[in-house]
mmCIF file of C-alpha atoms in Angstrom:
data_model
loop_
_atom_site.group_PDB
_atom_site.id
_atom_site.type_symbol
_atom_site.label_atom_id
_atom_site.label_comp_id
_atom_site.label_asym_id
_atom_site.label_seq_id
_atom_site.Cartn_x
_atom_site.Cartn_y
_atom_site.Cartn_z
ATOM 1 C CA UNK A 1 53.734 219.697 86.235
ATOM 2 C CA UNK A 2 51.629 217.762 83.736
ATOM 3 C CA UNK A 3 52.200 220.304 80.867
ATOM 4 C CA UNK A 4 55.836 220.571 81.487
ATOM 5 C CA UNK A 5 56.260 216.846 81.617
ATOM 6 C CA UNK A 6 54.324 216.363 78.399
ATOM 7 C CA UNK A 7 56.555 218.830 76.548
ATOM 8 C CA UNK A 8 59.741 217.301 77.815
ATOM 9 C CA UNK A 9 58.535 213.828 77.186
ATOM 10 C CA UNK A 10 57.358 214.637 73.546
ATOM 11 C CA UNK A 11 60.269 216.566 72.224
ATOM 12 C CA UNK A 12 63.096 214.359 73.862
ATOM 13 C CA UNK A 13 61.271 211.242 72.657
ATOM 14 C CA UNK A 14 61.470 212.634 69.143
ATOM 15 C CA UNK A 15 65.248 212.972 69.517
ATOM 16 C CA UNK A 16 66.063 209.549 71.174
ATOM 17 C CA UNK A 17 63.032 207.554 70.013
ATOM 18 C CA UNK A 18 64.891 205.746 67.194
ATOM 19 C CA UNK A 19 67.773 204.891 69.435
ATOM 20 C CA UNK A 20 65.480 203.491 72.119
ATOM 21 C CA UNK A 21 63.912 201.325 69.473
ATOM 22 C CA UNK A 22 67.525 200.205 68.412
ATOM 23 C CA UNK A 23 68.217 199.368 72.067
ATOM 24 C CA UNK A 24 65.058 197.265 72.415
ATOM 25 C CA UNK A 25 65.454 195.503 69.062
ATOM 26 C CA UNK A 26 69.122 194.843 69.702
ATOM 27 C CA UNK A 27 68.379 193.527 73.206
ATOM 28 C CA UNK A 28 65.831 191.236 71.752
ATOM 29 C CA UNK A 29 68.281 189.946 69.160
ATOM 30 C CA UNK A 30 70.996 189.380 71.768
ATOM 31 C CA UNK A 31 68.704 187.534 74.047
ATOM 32 C CA UNK A 32 66.940 185.496 71.463
ATOM 33 C CA UNK A 33 70.105 184.054 69.749
ATOM 34 C CA UNK A 34 72.001 181.776 72.059
ATOM 35 C CA UNK A 35 75.574 183.076 72.525
ATOM 36 C CA UNK A 36 76.974 179.644 71.813
ATOM 37 C CA UNK A 37 75.501 179.819 68.329
ATOM 38 C CA UNK A 38 76.944 183.295 67.848
ATOM 39 C CA UNK A 39 80.363 182.055 68.738
ATOM 40 C CA UNK A 40 80.026 179.049 66.333
ATOM 41 C CA UNK A 41 80.757 176.595 69.131
ATOM 42 C CA UNK A 42 78.464 174.020 67.363
ATOM 43 C CA UNK A 43 80.976 173.993 64.482
ATOM 44 C CA UNK A 44 83.982 173.154 66.561
ATOM 45 C CA UNK A 45 85.159 169.477 66.249
ATOM 46 C CA UNK A 46 85.926 167.769 69.532
ATOM 47 C CA UNK A 47 89.328 166.247 69.689
ATOM 48 C CA UNK A 48 92.154 165.730 72.186
ATOM 49 C CA UNK A 49 95.528 167.427 71.391
ATOM 50 C CA UNK A 50 98.498 165.066 71.322
ATOM 51 C CA UNK A 51 100.376 164.637 74.583
ATOM 52 C CA UNK A 52 103.698 166.385 74.853
ATOM 53 C CA UNK A 53 106.619 163.866 74.465
ATOM 54 C CA UNK A 54 108.485 163.086 77.656
ATOM 55 C CA UNK A 55 111.819 163.467 75.991
ATOM 56 C CA UNK A 56 113.441 164.892 72.743
ATOM 57 C CA UNK A 57 112.376 168.555 73.280
ATOM 58 C CA UNK A 58 114.908 171.329 73.134
ATOM 59 C CA UNK A 59 115.067 173.263 76.400
ATOM 60 C CA UNK A 60 113.963 176.832 76.418
ATOM 61 C CA UNK A 61 117.384 177.896 77.617
ATOM 62 C CA UNK A 62 118.940 176.392 74.419
ATOM 63 C CA UNK A 63 116.144 178.021 72.284
ATOM 64 C CA UNK A 64 116.793 181.439 73.931
ATOM 65 C CA UNK A 65 120.534 181.108 73.401
ATOM 66 C CA UNK A 66 119.935 180.298 69.722
ATOM 67 C CA UNK A 67 117.735 183.294 69.336
ATOM 68 C CA UNK A 68 119.913 185.566 71.317
ATOM 69 C CA UNK A 69 117.131 186.675 73.647
ATOM 70 C CA UNK A 70 116.555 186.704 77.407
ATOM 71 C CA UNK A 71 112.925 185.503 77.890
ATOM 72 C CA UNK A 72 110.765 186.726 80.649
ATOM 73 C CA UNK A 73 108.151 184.083 79.908
ATOM 74 C CA UNK A 74 108.492 180.619 78.312
ATOM 75 C CA UNK A 75 105.586 178.230 77.560
ATOM 76 C CA UNK A 76 105.696 174.928 75.854
ATOM 77 C CA UNK A 77 102.410 173.409 74.503
ATOM 78 C CA UNK A 78 101.215 170.760 72.071
ATOM 79 C CA UNK A 79 99.695 172.146 68.872
ATOM 80 C CA UNK A 80 98.297 170.710 65.676
ATOM 81 C CA UNK A 81 101.805 171.286 64.156
ATOM 82 C CA UNK A 82 103.711 169.652 66.969
ATOM 83 C CA UNK A 83 105.124 170.893 70.274
ATOM 84 C CA UNK A 84 106.117 174.499 70.268
ATOM 85 C CA UNK A 85 107.895 176.852 72.654
ATOM 86 C CA UNK A 86 106.496 180.388 72.962
ATOM 87 C CA UNK A 87 108.963 182.757 74.352
ATOM 88 C CA UNK A 88 108.376 186.384 75.263
ATOM 89 C CA UNK A 89 111.315 188.744 75.632
ATOM 90 C CA UNK A 90 111.570 191.921 77.777
ATOM 91 C CA UNK A 91 110.430 194.090 74.899
ATOM 92 C CA UNK A 92 107.124 192.114 74.599
ATOM 93 C CA UNK A 93 108.068 190.363 71.301
ATOM 94 C CA UNK A 94 106.917 186.813 71.052
ATOM 95 C CA UNK A 95 109.005 184.095 69.455
ATOM 96 C CA UNK A 96 107.308 180.795 68.418
ATOM 97 C CA UNK A 97 109.871 177.977 68.031
ATOM 98 C CA UNK A 98 109.507 174.346 67.099
ATOM 99 C CA UNK A 99 110.223 172.494 70.345
ATOM 100 C CA UNK A 100 111.938 169.607 68.681
ATOM 101 C CA UNK A 101 114.147 171.414 66.174
ATOM 102 C CA UNK A 102 114.642 174.625 68.111
ATOM 103 C CA UNK A 103 113.995 176.691 64.941
ATOM 104 C CA UNK A 104 111.411 179.358 64.320
ATOM 105 C CA UNK A 105 108.199 177.838 63.182
ATOM 106 C CA UNK A 106 107.555 178.356 59.429
ATOM 107 C CA UNK A 107 104.278 180.203 58.532
ATOM 108 C CA UNK A 108 101.385 177.837 57.739
ATOM 109 C CA UNK A 109 101.131 176.948 54.011
ATOM 110 C CA UNK A 110 97.891 177.344 52.161
ATOM 111 C CA UNK A 111 97.379 173.516 51.689
ATOM 112 C CA UNK A 112 98.118 173.002 55.360
ATOM 113 C CA UNK A 113 95.706 175.730 56.384
ATOM 114 C CA UNK A 114 92.797 174.213 54.533
ATOM 115 C CA UNK A 115 93.573 170.785 55.972
ATOM 116 C CA UNK A 116 93.769 171.965 59.572
ATOM 117 C CA UNK A 117 90.650 174.094 59.217
ATOM 118 C CA UNK A 118 88.734 171.004 58.071
ATOM 119 C CA UNK A 119 90.133 168.968 61.010
ATOM 120 C CA UNK A 120 88.839 171.531 63.496
ATOM 121 C CA UNK A 121 85.402 171.937 61.749
ATOM 122 C CA UNK A 122 82.222 170.099 62.495
ATOM 123 C CA UNK A 123 79.281 170.319 60.093
ATOM 124 C CA UNK A 124 78.175 169.773 56.537
ATOM 125 C CA UNK A 125 80.174 172.615 54.966
ATOM 126 C CA UNK A 126 83.195 172.173 52.707
ATOM 127 C CA UNK A 127 86.207 174.456 52.972
ATOM 128 C CA UNK A 128 86.903 177.015 50.344
ATOM 129 C CA UNK A 129 90.309 178.271 49.074
ATOM 130 C CA UNK A 130 92.184 179.800 52.164
ATOM 131 C CA UNK A 131 92.811 183.519 52.222
ATOM 132 C CA UNK A 132 95.977 185.012 53.676
ATOM 133 C CA UNK A 133 95.793 188.249 55.720
ATOM 134 C CA UNK A 134 99.032 189.908 56.724
ATOM 135 C CA UNK A 135 96.737 192.365 58.667
ATOM 136 C CA UNK A 136 93.693 190.600 59.784
ATOM 137 C CA UNK A 137 90.202 192.015 59.053
ATOM 138 C CA UNK A 138 88.467 193.828 61.907
ATOM 139 C CA UNK A 139 85.907 191.124 62.362
ATOM 140 C CA UNK A 140 88.612 188.654 63.288
ATOM 141 C CA UNK A 141 89.199 190.574 66.579
ATOM 142 C CA UNK A 142 92.889 189.725 66.465
ATOM 143 C CA UNK A 143 95.994 191.087 64.781
ATOM 144 C CA UNK A 144 97.505 189.223 61.670
ATOM 145 C CA UNK A 145 98.919 187.416 60.222
ATOM 146 C CA UNK A 146 96.053 184.946 59.883
ATOM 147 C CA UNK A 147 94.610 182.512 57.450
ATOM 148 C CA UNK A 148 90.863 182.645 56.813
ATOM 149 C CA UNK A 149 88.929 179.575 55.641
ATOM 150 C CA UNK A 150 85.273 179.887 54.637
ATOM 151 C CA UNK A 151 82.864 176.965 54.763
ATOM 152 C CA UNK A 152 79.793 176.691 52.422
ATOM 153 C CA UNK A 153 77.356 175.822 55.180
ATOM 154 C CA UNK A 154 74.021 177.623 55.784
ATOM 155 C CA UNK A 155 75.598 180.128 58.259
ATOM 156 C CA UNK A 156 78.685 180.882 56.019
ATOM 157 C CA UNK A 157 81.089 179.952 58.840
ATOM 158 C CA UNK A 158 84.643 181.453 58.687
ATOM 159 C CA UNK A 159 87.619 180.085 60.565
ATOM 160 C CA UNK A 160 90.640 182.314 61.257
ATOM 161 C CA UNK A 161 93.698 180.263 61.829
ATOM 162 C CA UNK A 162 97.020 181.073 63.540
ATOM 163 C CA UNK A 163 99.786 181.065 60.972
ATOM 164 C CA UNK A 164 102.107 179.583 63.636
ATOM 165 C CA UNK A 165 100.063 176.909 65.431
ATOM 166 C CA UNK A 166 97.384 176.194 62.792
ATOM 167 C CA UNK A 167 94.703 176.443 65.507
ATOM 168 C CA UNK A 168 91.384 178.311 64.950
ATOM 169 C CA UNK A 169 91.763 181.559 66.972
ATOM 170 C CA UNK A 170 88.538 183.270 65.890
ATOM 171 C CA UNK A 171 85.205 182.049 64.391
ATOM 172 C CA UNK A 172 82.739 184.134 62.545
ATOM 173 C CA UNK A 173 79.508 183.421 60.632
ATOM 174 C CA UNK A 174 76.527 185.320 59.231
ATOM 175 C CA UNK A 175 74.816 184.738 62.547
ATOM 176 C CA UNK A 176 77.788 186.516 64.260
ATOM 177 C CA UNK A 177 77.690 189.341 61.805
ATOM 178 C CA UNK A 178 73.961 189.800 62.263
ATOM 179 C CA UNK A 179 74.393 189.824 65.956
ATOM 180 C CA UNK A 180 77.448 192.254 65.732
ATOM 181 C CA UNK A 181 75.327 194.618 63.670
ATOM 182 C CA UNK A 182 72.765 195.098 66.430
ATOM 183 C CA UNK A 183 75.532 195.102 69.146
ATOM 184 C CA UNK A 184 77.027 198.146 67.452
ATOM 185 C CA UNK A 185 73.656 199.821 67.374
ATOM 186 C CA UNK A 186 73.195 198.913 71.037
ATOM 187 C CA UNK A 187 76.356 200.565 72.104
ATOM 188 C CA UNK A 188 76.554 203.216 69.351
ATOM 189 C CA UNK A 189 80.103 202.343 68.359
ATOM 190 C CA UNK A 190 80.142 201.618 64.656
ATOM 191 C CA UNK A 191 83.872 201.867 64.239
ATOM 192 C CA UNK A 192 85.270 199.052 66.413
ATOM 193 C CA UNK A 193 82.223 197.696 68.276
ATOM 194 C CA UNK A 194 84.008 197.419 71.590
ATOM 195 C CA UNK A 195 83.709 200.903 73.270
ATOM 196 C CA UNK A 196 80.478 201.014 75.303
ATOM 197 C CA UNK A 197 81.663 204.074 77.186
ATOM 198 C CA UNK A 198 81.787 206.350 74.164
ATOM 199 C CA UNK A 199 80.196 209.901 74.533
ATOM 200 C CA UNK A 200 77.427 209.237 71.955
ATOM 201 C CA UNK A 201 75.849 206.316 73.992
ATOM 202 C CA UNK A 202 76.386 208.204 77.230
ATOM 203 C CA UNK A 203 74.594 211.215 75.753
ATOM 204 C CA UNK A 204 71.800 209.051 74.390
ATOM 205 C CA UNK A 205 71.327 207.398 77.701
ATOM 206 C CA UNK A 206 71.401 210.811 79.553
ATOM 207 C CA UNK A 207 68.648 212.118 77.146
ATOM 208 C CA UNK A 208 66.564 208.939 77.609
ATOM 209 C CA UNK A 209 66.414 209.275 81.457
ATOM 210 C CA UNK A 210 64.238 212.352 81.490
ATOM 211 C CA UNK A 211 61.897 210.714 78.861
ATOM 212 C CA UNK A 212 61.460 207.824 81.321
ATOM 213 C CA UNK A 213 61.041 210.070 84.340
ATOM 214 C CA UNK A 214 58.470 212.328 82.645
ATOM 215 C CA UNK A 215 56.707 209.268 81.314
ATOM 216 C CA UNK A 216 56.303 207.949 84.935
ATOM 217 C CA UNK A 217 55.063 211.407 86.049
ATOM 218 C CA UNK A 218 52.436 211.509 83.159
ATOM 219 C CA UNK A 219 51.393 207.931 84.064
ATOM 220 C CA UNK A 220 51.038 208.922 87.717
ATOM 221 C CA UNK A 221 48.882 211.942 86.784
ATOM 222 C CA UNK A 222 46.721 209.897 84.459
ATOM 223 C CA UNK A 223 46.264 207.103 87.053
ATOM 224 C CA UNK A 224 45.265 209.764 89.638
ATOM 225 C CA UNK A 225 42.708 211.169 87.281
ATOM 226 C CA UNK A 226 41.291 207.778 86.432
ATOM 227 C CA UNK A 227 41.097 207.002 90.155
ATOM 228 C CA UNK A 228 39.210 210.207 90.899
ATOM 229 C CA UNK A 229 36.818 209.501 87.965
ATOM 230 C CA UNK A 230 36.127 206.013 89.145
ATOM 231 C CA UNK A 231 35.518 207.157 92.752
ATOM 232 C CA UNK A 232 33.226 209.916 91.524
ATOM 233 C CA UNK A 233 31.097 207.416 89.550
ATOM 234 C CA UNK A 234 30.640 205.185 92.580
ATOM 235 C CA UNK A 235 29.335 208.074 94.790
ATOM 236 C CA UNK A 236 25.535 207.987 95.179
ATOM 237 C CA UNK A 237 23.598 210.789 93.549
#
C-alpha cells in the first residue's frame, strides 16, 4: 500500500502540481483583495437620482403606438439624461425612449460621455478622451454599444457607460484585471472566464483527488511508523 501510494502520489503530483499551485495562489489573491476594491466601489460617487416628475410624461401606451410595437414589459425610470421609458417587445427587443418627448433616445455624445463619467467618479483621477465601442470589449462583461472613459488614477480605473442612459454599467481597473487573471487560472477558463464547469478544471480536480488521498495514506503510514519508533524507545531494555 505504501509503495503504490508513493508512486501514484509522485507521478500525479507532477501532472497537477502547477495547477494546484495556481489554485492556492489564486485563492490567496481572491481572499486577500477585498471584493469591493476589485469592483471599484470606492470610485463610485454617491448621489441621488432626480425624482420622476409627477406630470408631463408620455404614457407607455402612446410611446408603444408611436413605435408600432406591443410591449410585454414597460419600465419608466429617472436617469442622468432625464426620465426614460424602456419597452420590451414580444421578440425581446428593447426600445429606450425619452419619457418627455416620446422619441428614441439619441446615443450619448463624446463630450456628454466624458462629463457623465466625471459626475459618477470619485477619486483623484482625471478622465481621458472617451472611446466608443459598437461591440464592447470582453472585459466589460456586457454587449455594446458602450462608451469607455479611463481615469489617470493609480489603479487605472475604467468606466463603461451606457450609450442610452449615460450611467456606468461596468467598472474595471488594474486591480480587477489582476484579480481576473488569477480567477481564470483558478477555474481554467482563459477564454471567457465565466465557465467553472469546463472539462479541463473537472479533469484537473479529478486528478488532484487521488493525490490528496494517497498523501493522507502516506501520512498515516508515516505517523504509524513514528509512533512505533517512539513506543520502542520508551520500552525498558
